[in-house]
XYZ file of C-alpha atoms in Angstrom:
247
model
C -18.003 -12.663 2.307
C -20.780 -13.452 -0.097
C -22.903 -10.322 0.195
C -21.027 -7.417 -1.261
C -23.629 -4.799 -0.367
C -23.196 -3.635 3.184
C -24.122 -0.475 5.006
C -23.943 -1.510 8.653
C -23.713 0.944 11.491
C -19.986 1.350 12.070
C -18.462 2.685 15.263
C -15.798 5.203 14.317
C -12.321 4.763 15.759
C -10.743 7.489 17.833
C -7.852 9.369 16.254
C -5.356 7.643 18.548
C -6.717 4.194 17.696
C -6.593 4.983 13.986
C -2.962 6.077 14.231
C -1.983 3.079 16.363
C -3.659 0.479 14.141
C -2.234 2.137 11.019
C 1.369 2.360 12.203
C 1.791 -0.613 14.553
C 2.323 -3.273 11.848
C 4.827 -1.021 10.074
C 6.757 -0.468 13.302
C 6.933 -4.221 13.866
C 8.222 -4.736 10.327
C 10.820 -2.006 10.884
C 11.948 -3.583 14.167
C 12.516 -6.984 12.591
C 14.018 -5.458 9.455
C 16.611 -3.460 11.409
C 17.566 -6.631 13.248
C 17.581 -9.042 10.281
C 18.798 -6.954 7.321
C 22.383 -6.467 8.635
C 22.589 -10.209 9.343
C 21.368 -10.940 5.827
C 23.946 -8.522 4.388
C 26.774 -10.354 6.199
C 25.644 -13.560 4.501
C 25.298 -11.831 1.096
C 21.514 -12.046 1.164
C 19.545 -9.114 -0.310
C 17.668 -6.932 2.148
C 14.673 -6.923 -0.180
C 14.321 -10.659 0.485
C 14.123 -9.836 4.199
C 11.203 -7.522 3.457
C 9.401 -10.190 1.462
C 9.830 -12.636 4.353
C 8.520 -10.025 6.802
C 5.419 -9.513 4.670
C 4.754 -13.223 5.166
C 5.691 -13.450 8.852
C 4.653 -10.034 10.240
C 2.410 -7.997 7.932
C -0.067 -10.711 6.972
C -0.450 -12.285 10.463
C -0.820 -8.895 12.172
C -3.296 -7.265 9.795
C -5.297 -10.389 9.023
C -5.221 -11.251 12.724
C -6.825 -7.905 13.611
C -9.586 -8.489 11.057
C -10.287 -12.015 12.298
C -10.204 -10.931 15.931
C -12.707 -8.158 15.228
C -14.836 -10.697 13.382
C -14.717 -13.005 16.386
C -15.962 -10.202 18.649
C -18.666 -9.192 16.167
C -19.886 -12.551 14.882
C -18.611 -15.087 17.385
C -16.462 -16.694 14.691
C -13.053 -16.068 13.157
C -14.269 -14.294 10.047
C -13.880 -10.772 8.604
C -17.599 -10.743 7.773
C -19.039 -7.412 8.836
C -15.542 -6.123 9.630
C -14.206 -5.554 6.122
C -16.550 -3.016 4.525
C -16.663 -0.982 1.302
C -17.732 -4.058 -0.658
C -20.573 -2.686 -2.761
C -21.236 -4.414 -6.038
C -20.027 -2.816 -9.217
C -20.214 -4.050 -12.823
C -16.942 -5.467 -14.109
C -16.798 -2.925 -16.938
C -17.115 -0.022 -14.504
C -14.493 -1.548 -12.226
C -12.035 -1.831 -15.108
C -12.891 1.701 -16.242
C -11.852 2.955 -12.805
C -8.827 0.698 -12.338
C -7.107 1.484 -15.649
C -6.705 5.272 -15.221
C -5.790 4.834 -11.554
C -3.153 2.263 -12.458
C -1.785 4.473 -15.227
C -1.583 7.394 -12.804
C 0.302 5.303 -10.254
C 2.680 3.994 -12.905
C 3.321 7.505 -14.169
C 3.989 8.923 -10.710
C 6.205 6.061 -9.561
C 7.939 5.832 -12.924
C 8.516 9.566 -13.412
C 8.683 11.284 -10.030
C 10.627 8.545 -8.256
C 13.681 9.121 -10.415
C 14.345 12.584 -8.985
C 12.280 12.880 -5.778
C 13.644 9.716 -4.139
C 17.320 10.622 -4.718
C 16.623 14.124 -3.385
C 14.928 12.776 -0.266
C 17.739 10.296 0.360
C 20.438 12.897 -0.220
C 18.853 15.586 1.953
C 17.220 13.578 4.737
C 18.240 9.914 4.785
C 21.868 9.684 3.666
C 22.785 8.713 7.257
C 21.030 5.350 6.883
C 23.303 2.305 6.341
C 23.500 0.808 2.863
C 21.607 -2.350 3.856
C 18.563 -0.211 4.727
C 17.955 0.554 1.059
C 16.128 -2.624 0.171
C 15.814 -2.169 -3.582
C 18.611 -4.491 -4.625
C 17.554 -7.722 -6.327
C 20.213 -10.461 -6.527
C 21.811 -11.362 -9.814
C 19.697 -13.784 -11.898
C 21.527 -16.927 -10.913
C 21.287 -19.454 -8.142
C 18.712 -20.316 -5.527
C 18.669 -16.882 -3.856
C 17.447 -15.219 -7.034
C 14.721 -17.830 -7.497
C 13.591 -17.559 -3.870
C 13.585 -13.754 -4.025
C 11.555 -13.778 -7.243
C 8.975 -16.231 -5.913
C 8.630 -14.429 -2.580
C 8.390 -11.089 -4.353
C 5.651 -12.071 -6.752
C 3.629 -14.069 -4.221
C 3.874 -11.862 -1.126
C 4.746 -8.406 -2.472
C 2.677 -8.786 -5.626
C -0.452 -10.574 -4.454
C -0.922 -11.570 -0.824
C 0.549 -8.459 0.800
C -1.437 -5.928 -1.268
C -4.694 -7.845 -0.796
C -4.286 -7.950 2.983
C -3.233 -4.280 3.089
C -6.292 -3.195 1.117
C -8.620 -5.261 3.302
C -7.004 -3.759 6.400
C -6.429 -0.110 5.417
C -9.302 0.494 3.003
C -11.806 -2.167 4.071
C -11.350 -1.898 7.846
C -9.652 1.357 8.885
C -10.995 3.786 6.262
C -14.730 3.204 6.963
C -14.035 3.811 10.649
C -12.483 7.236 9.981
C -15.912 8.766 9.324
C -15.336 11.583 11.832
C -12.809 13.043 9.399
C -15.410 13.177 6.616
C -13.839 14.075 3.246
C -10.385 14.219 4.829
C -10.529 10.526 5.733
C -8.990 9.205 2.475
C -6.153 11.735 2.624
C -5.328 10.851 6.232
C -5.598 7.154 5.353
C -3.094 7.590 2.523
C -0.628 9.531 4.675
C -0.775 6.950 7.463
C -0.456 4.118 4.946
C 2.596 5.763 3.440
C 4.262 6.486 6.792
C 3.567 2.865 7.819
C 6.239 1.935 5.271
C 8.935 2.887 7.789
C 11.511 0.898 5.832
C 11.293 3.342 2.884
C 10.533 6.822 4.304
C 12.149 8.596 1.354
C 9.287 7.343 -0.830
C 6.558 9.082 1.196
C 6.043 12.069 -1.173
C 5.765 9.894 -4.275
C 3.675 7.247 -2.537
C 1.152 9.802 -1.274
C 0.828 11.516 -4.664
C 0.387 8.181 -6.434
C -2.172 6.635 -4.066
C -4.326 9.626 -3.150
C -6.695 9.355 -6.166
C -7.004 5.594 -5.658
C -8.115 5.845 -2.035
C -10.566 8.639 -2.801
C -12.149 6.459 -5.489
C -12.397 3.493 -3.094
C -14.006 5.799 -0.516
C -16.327 7.392 -3.086
C -17.477 4.110 -4.616
C -17.322 2.136 -1.346
C -15.543 -0.595 -3.262
C -12.259 -2.095 -2.054
C -12.052 -4.313 -5.131
C -10.849 -1.257 -7.080
C -8.068 -0.815 -4.542
C -7.133 -4.505 -4.502
C -6.902 -4.834 -8.279
C -4.962 -1.582 -8.706
C -2.587 -2.287 -5.816
C -1.829 -5.856 -6.926
C -1.376 -4.796 -10.558
C 0.943 -1.954 -9.550
C 3.133 -4.176 -7.368
C 3.246 -7.006 -9.897
C 4.180 -4.658 -12.740
C 6.791 -3.061 -10.493
C 8.307 -6.467 -9.775
C 8.337 -7.365 -13.474
C 10.032 -4.094 -14.438
C 12.578 -4.470 -11.620
C 13.549 -7.938 -12.799
C 13.679 -6.882 -16.467
C 15.811 -3.795 -15.858
C 18.153 -5.303 -13.274
C 21.833 -5.572 -14.253
C 22.645 -8.882 -15.896
């Protein structure tokens, strides 16, 4: 992954393949979550820790595995070279100039709209879900469970997970949605949001927040903008969650 300028001929995916590859990892996460979260609740373990573990054991192996497998078919070696696209060079100053407003937009949307859209969505459409399904509870700041949850959250939800997701959704899937032309980023965002089956009530806010980001990645053919913004957003979200949690 040394040459960041790439304009290879890319074979577009069919609509069915795009949908399958977008949603399959999320469905696997949901399957394991539905099985493991109630067990964790019985043992007083937070369901959000289950999600962090599933990022490590399901999300990363599945999505990175697809990239490496495609690299093996393309290059004869287990490498994402030529598979992960949208890697055009961009000066650091320009990258920061794009990331900052996108990050501020995401923070505004998640910080402002979430407070009334999420409760409305839960109340009107998802109130039938069991309490353990709502995986936003962080354990009290004491003991090993809190430490493990914090470490897993920052490492896998804050860094590794977002990087792999951006490589997969924006570096692999998005360039192969060329048949959709200017609609490709919008469809990519919707599929990415729906893929979070474990938090369907967040779909409206997630789509509004991420739509400008994905259009910029598509416009500039630069996944680094997406990686930096996504990691920064998740890390800041984790920090705020731990700061504001009940003591």
